[in-house]
mmCIF file of C-alpha atoms and ligand atoms in Angstrom:
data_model
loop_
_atom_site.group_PDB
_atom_site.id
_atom_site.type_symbol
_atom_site.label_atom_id
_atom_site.label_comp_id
_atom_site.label_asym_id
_atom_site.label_seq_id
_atom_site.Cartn_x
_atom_site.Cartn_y
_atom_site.Cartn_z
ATOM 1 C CA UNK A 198 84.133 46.801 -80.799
ATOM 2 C CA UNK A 199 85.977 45.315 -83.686
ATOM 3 C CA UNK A 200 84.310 42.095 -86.218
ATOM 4 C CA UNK A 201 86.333 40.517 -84.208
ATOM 5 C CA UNK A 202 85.296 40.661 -80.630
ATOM 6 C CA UNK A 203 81.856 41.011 -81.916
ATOM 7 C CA UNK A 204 81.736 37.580 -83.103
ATOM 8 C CA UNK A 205 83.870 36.475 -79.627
ATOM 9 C CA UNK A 206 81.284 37.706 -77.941
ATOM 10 C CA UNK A 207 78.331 36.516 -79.602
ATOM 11 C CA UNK A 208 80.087 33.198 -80.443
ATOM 12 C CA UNK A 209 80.682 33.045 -76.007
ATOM 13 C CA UNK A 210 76.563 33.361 -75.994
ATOM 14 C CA UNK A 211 75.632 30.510 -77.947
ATOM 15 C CA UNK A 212 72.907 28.353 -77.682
ATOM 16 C CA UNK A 213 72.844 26.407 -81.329
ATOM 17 C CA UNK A 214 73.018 22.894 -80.042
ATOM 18 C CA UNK A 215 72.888 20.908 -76.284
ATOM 19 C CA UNK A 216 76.394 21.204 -76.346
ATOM 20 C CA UNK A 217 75.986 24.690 -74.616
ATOM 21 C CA UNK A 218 74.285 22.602 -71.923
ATOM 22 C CA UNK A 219 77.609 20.899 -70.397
ATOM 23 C CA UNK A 220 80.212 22.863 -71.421
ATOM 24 C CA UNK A 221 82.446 24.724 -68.790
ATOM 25 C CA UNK A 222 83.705 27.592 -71.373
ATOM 26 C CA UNK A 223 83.194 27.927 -75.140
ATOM 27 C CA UNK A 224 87.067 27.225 -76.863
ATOM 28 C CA UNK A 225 86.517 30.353 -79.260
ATOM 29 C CA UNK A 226 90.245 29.952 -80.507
ATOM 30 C CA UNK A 227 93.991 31.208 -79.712
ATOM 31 C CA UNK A 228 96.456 33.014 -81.861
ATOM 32 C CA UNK A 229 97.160 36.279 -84.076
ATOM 33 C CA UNK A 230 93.785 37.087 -85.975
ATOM 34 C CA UNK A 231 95.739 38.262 -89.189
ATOM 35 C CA UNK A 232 97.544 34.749 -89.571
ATOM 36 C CA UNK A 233 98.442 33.302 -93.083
ATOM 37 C CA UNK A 234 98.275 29.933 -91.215
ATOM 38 C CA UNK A 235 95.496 28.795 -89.656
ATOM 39 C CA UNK A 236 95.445 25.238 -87.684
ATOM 40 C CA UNK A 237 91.793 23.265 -87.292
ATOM 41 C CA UNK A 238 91.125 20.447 -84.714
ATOM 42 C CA UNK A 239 88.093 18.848 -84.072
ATOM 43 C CA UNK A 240 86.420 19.820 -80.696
ATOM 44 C CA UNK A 241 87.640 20.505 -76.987
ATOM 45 C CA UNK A 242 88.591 17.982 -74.553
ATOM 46 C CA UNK A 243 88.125 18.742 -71.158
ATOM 47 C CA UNK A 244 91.233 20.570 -70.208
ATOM 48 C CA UNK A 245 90.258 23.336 -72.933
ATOM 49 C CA UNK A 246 86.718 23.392 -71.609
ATOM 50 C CA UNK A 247 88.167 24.325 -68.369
ATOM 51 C CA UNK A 248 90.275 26.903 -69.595
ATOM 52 C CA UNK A 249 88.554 27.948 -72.872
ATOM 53 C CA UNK A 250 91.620 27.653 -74.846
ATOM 54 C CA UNK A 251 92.134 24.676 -77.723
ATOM 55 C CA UNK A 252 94.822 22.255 -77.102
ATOM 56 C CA UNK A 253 95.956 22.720 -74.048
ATOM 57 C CA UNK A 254 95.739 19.399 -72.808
ATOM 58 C CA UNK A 255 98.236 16.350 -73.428
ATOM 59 C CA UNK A 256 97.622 16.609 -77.087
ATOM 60 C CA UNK A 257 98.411 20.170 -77.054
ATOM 61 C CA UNK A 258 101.505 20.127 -75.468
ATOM 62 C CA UNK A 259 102.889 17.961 -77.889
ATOM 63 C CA UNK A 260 101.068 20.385 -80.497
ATOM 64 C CA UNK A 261 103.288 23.115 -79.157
ATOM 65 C CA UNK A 262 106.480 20.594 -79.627
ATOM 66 C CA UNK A 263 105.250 20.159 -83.463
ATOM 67 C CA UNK A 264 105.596 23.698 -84.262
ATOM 68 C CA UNK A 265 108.305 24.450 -82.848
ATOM 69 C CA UNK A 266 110.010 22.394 -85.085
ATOM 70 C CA UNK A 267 109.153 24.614 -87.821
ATOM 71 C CA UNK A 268 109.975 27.795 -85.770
ATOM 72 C CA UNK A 269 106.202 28.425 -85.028
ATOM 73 C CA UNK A 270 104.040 29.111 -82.336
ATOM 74 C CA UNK A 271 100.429 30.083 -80.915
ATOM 75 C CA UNK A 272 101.550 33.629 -81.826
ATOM 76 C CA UNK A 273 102.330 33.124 -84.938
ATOM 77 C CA UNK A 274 99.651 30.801 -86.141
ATOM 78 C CA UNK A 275 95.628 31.169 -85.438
ATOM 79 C CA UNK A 276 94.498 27.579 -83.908
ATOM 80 C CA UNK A 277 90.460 26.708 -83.415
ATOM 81 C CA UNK A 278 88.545 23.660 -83.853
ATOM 82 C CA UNK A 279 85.513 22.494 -85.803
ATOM 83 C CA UNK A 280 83.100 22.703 -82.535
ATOM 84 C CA UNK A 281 83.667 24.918 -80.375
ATOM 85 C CA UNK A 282 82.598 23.011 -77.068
ATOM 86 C CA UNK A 283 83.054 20.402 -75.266
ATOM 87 C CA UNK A 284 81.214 16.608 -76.160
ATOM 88 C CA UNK A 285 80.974 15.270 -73.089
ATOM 89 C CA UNK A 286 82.900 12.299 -72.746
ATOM 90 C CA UNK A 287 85.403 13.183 -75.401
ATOM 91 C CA UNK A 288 83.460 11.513 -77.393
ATOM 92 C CA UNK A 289 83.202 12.626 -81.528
ATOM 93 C CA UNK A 290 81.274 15.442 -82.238
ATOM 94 C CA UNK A 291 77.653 14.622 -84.044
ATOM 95 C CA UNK A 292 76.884 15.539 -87.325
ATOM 96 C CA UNK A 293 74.442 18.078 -86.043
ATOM 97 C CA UNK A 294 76.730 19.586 -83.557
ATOM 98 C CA UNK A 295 79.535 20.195 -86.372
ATOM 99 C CA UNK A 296 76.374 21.547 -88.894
ATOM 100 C CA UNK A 297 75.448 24.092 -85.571
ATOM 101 C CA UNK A 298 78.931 25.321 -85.368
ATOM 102 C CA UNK A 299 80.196 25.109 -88.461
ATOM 103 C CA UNK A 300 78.960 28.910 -89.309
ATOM 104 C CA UNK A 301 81.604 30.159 -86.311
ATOM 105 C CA UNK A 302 84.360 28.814 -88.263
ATOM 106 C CA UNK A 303 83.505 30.590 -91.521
ATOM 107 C CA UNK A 304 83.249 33.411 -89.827
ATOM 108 C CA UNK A 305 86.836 33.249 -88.404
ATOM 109 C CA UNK A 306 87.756 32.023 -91.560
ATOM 110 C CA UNK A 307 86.062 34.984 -93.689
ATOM 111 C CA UNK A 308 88.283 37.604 -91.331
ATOM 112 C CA UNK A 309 91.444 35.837 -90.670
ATOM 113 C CA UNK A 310 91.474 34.985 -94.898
ATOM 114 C CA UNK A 311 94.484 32.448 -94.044
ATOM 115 C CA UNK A 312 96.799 31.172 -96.993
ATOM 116 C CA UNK A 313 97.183 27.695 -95.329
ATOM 117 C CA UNK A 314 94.457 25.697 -93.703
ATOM 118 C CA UNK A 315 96.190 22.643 -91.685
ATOM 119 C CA UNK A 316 93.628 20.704 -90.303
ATOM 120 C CA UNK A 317 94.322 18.651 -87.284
ATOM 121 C CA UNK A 318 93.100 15.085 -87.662
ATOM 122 C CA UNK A 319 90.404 12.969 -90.090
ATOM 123 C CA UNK A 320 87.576 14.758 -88.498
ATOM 124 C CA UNK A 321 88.492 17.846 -89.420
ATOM 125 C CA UNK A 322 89.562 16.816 -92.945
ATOM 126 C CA UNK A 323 86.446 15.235 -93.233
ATOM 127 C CA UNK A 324 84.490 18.727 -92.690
ATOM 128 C CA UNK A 325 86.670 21.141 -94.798
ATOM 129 C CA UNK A 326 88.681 19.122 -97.647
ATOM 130 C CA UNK A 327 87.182 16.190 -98.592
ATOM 131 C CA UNK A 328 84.297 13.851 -96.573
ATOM 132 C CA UNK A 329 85.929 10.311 -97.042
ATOM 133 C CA UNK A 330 89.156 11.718 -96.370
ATOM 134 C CA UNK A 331 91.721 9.261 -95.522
ATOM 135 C CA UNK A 332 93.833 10.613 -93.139
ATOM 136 C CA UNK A 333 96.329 7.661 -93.189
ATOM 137 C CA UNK A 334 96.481 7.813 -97.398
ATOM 138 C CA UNK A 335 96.693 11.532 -97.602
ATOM 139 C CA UNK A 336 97.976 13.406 -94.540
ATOM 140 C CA UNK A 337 100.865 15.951 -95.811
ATOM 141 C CA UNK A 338 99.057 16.452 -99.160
ATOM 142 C CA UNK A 339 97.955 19.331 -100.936
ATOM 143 C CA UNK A 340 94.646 20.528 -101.668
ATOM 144 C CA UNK A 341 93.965 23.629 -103.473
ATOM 145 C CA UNK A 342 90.325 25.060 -102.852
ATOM 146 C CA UNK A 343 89.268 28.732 -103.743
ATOM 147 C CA UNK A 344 92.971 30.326 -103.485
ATOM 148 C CA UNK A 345 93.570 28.559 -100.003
ATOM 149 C CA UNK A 346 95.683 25.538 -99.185
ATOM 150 C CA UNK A 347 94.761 22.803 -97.333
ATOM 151 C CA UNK A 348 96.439 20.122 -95.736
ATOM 152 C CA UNK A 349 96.170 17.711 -92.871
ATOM 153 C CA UNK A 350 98.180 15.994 -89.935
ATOM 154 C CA UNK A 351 97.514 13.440 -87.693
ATOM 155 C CA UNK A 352 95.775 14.910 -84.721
ATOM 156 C CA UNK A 353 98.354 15.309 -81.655
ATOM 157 C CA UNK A 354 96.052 12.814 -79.272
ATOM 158 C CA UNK A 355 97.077 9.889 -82.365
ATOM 159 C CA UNK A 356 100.488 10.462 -82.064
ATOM 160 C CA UNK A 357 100.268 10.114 -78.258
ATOM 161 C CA UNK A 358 98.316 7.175 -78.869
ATOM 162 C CA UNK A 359 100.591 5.428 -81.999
ATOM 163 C CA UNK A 360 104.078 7.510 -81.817
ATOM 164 C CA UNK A 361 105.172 5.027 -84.718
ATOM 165 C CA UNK A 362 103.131 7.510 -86.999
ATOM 166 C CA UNK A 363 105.618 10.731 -85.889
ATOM 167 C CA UNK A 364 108.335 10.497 -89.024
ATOM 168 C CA UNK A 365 105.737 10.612 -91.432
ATOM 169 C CA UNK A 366 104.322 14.118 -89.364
ATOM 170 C CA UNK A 367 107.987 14.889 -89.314
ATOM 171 C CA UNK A 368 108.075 14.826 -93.091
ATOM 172 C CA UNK A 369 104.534 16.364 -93.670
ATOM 173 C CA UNK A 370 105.688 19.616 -91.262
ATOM 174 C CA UNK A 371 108.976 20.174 -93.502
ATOM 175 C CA UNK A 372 106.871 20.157 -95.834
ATOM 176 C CA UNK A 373 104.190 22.589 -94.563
ATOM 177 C CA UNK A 374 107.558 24.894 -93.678
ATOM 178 C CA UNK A 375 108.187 24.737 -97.367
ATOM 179 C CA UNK A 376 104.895 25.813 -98.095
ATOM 180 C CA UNK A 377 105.391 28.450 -95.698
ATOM 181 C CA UNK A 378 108.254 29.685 -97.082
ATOM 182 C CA UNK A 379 106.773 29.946 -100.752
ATOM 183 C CA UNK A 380 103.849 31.475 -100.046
ATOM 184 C CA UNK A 381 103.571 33.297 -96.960
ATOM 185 C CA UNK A 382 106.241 35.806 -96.683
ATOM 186 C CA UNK A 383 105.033 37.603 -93.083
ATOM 187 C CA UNK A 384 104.913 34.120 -91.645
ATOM 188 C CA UNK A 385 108.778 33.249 -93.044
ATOM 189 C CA UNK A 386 110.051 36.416 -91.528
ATOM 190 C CA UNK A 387 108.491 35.228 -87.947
ATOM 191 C CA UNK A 388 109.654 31.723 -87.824
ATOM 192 C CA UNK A 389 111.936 31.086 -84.721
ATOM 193 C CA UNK A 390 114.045 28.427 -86.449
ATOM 194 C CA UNK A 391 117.567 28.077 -84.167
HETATM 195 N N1 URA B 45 91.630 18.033 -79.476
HETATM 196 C C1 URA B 45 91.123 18.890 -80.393
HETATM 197 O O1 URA B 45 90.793 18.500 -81.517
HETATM 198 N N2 URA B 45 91.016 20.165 -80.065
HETATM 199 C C2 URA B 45 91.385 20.645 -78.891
HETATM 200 O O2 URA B 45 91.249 21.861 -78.669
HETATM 201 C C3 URA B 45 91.919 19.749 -77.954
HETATM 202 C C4 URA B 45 92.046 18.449 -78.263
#
């Protein structure tokens, strides 16, 4: 068994927080485990607790749709989320249930050692660049942190809900592209740009 599916498998077991009490599936992640870009929402809704995939939902359709523009895809990129299972109701996850999890994601992060971090909405940017982030001031900006960059997009499920706020994701994925392009070669080489 690789690092890998060891931590798949033990991350499938657990029992940190109630969460583990409703959930249908645990949303481990989706995506090639040697990516130089790795994408971070904030928990599953319930489509992904049914199939124990993130973003597969509305949200992740049009997730799909927002790579593609840059000539990426779920094979291409590694995609997971700050909790890893459901809150029931869709509601935000609690402080407690991010603290829980939060040791999954380093893990993932320790082996997949990606060169670009985009996290998907202010709840994620809250938990890995900056607590009082702002997503509305600083989506599309860069932050620099141990060798890694991070950024941050509106999360897919605000853009269904407020499509005004799409150019300005237009703009910050060009610019993640040019990031790509600069810094992670394997990645450039991949992109399925027509
Ligand atoms: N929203 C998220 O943040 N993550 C998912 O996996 C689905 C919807």
């Amino acid at each position: 068994m690789t690092d890998w599916d060891k931590l798949d498998a033990s991350c499938k077991e657990c029992k940190k927080c109630p969460l583990c009490e409703t959930r249908e599936n645990v949303v481990f992640g989706v995506g090639d485990r040697e990516a130089e870009v790795m994408l971070i929402g904030e928990a599953p809704g319930e489509s992904e607790d049914k199939k124990g995939e993130p973003f597969v939902g509305r949200a992740g359709k049009l997730l799909d749709d927002m790579l593609a523009i840059i000539g990426l895809d779920r094979s291409i990129v590694y995609i997971t989320n700050i909790v890893k299972c459901r809150p029931p109701g869709n509601r935000d996850p609690l402080n407690t249930e991010k603290d829980a999890c939060f040791d999954w994601l380093r893990r993932q992060t320790e082996l997949i050692a990606p060169k670009i971090t985009v996290c998907l909405g202010r709840i994620s940017a809250a938990s890995l660049i900056d607590e009082d982030f702002k997503i509305t001031q600083a989506h599309g900006r860069w932050f620099d942190k141990e060798g890694v960059k991070f950024t941050a997009l509106y999360h897919p499920a605000a853009l269904l809900r407020d499509p005004r706020r799409r150019p300005e994701t237009f703009d910050d994925l060009k610019e993640i592209l040019r990031m790509i392009r600069e810094i992670c070669p394997k990645t450039a080489s991949r992109l399925r740009l027509g």
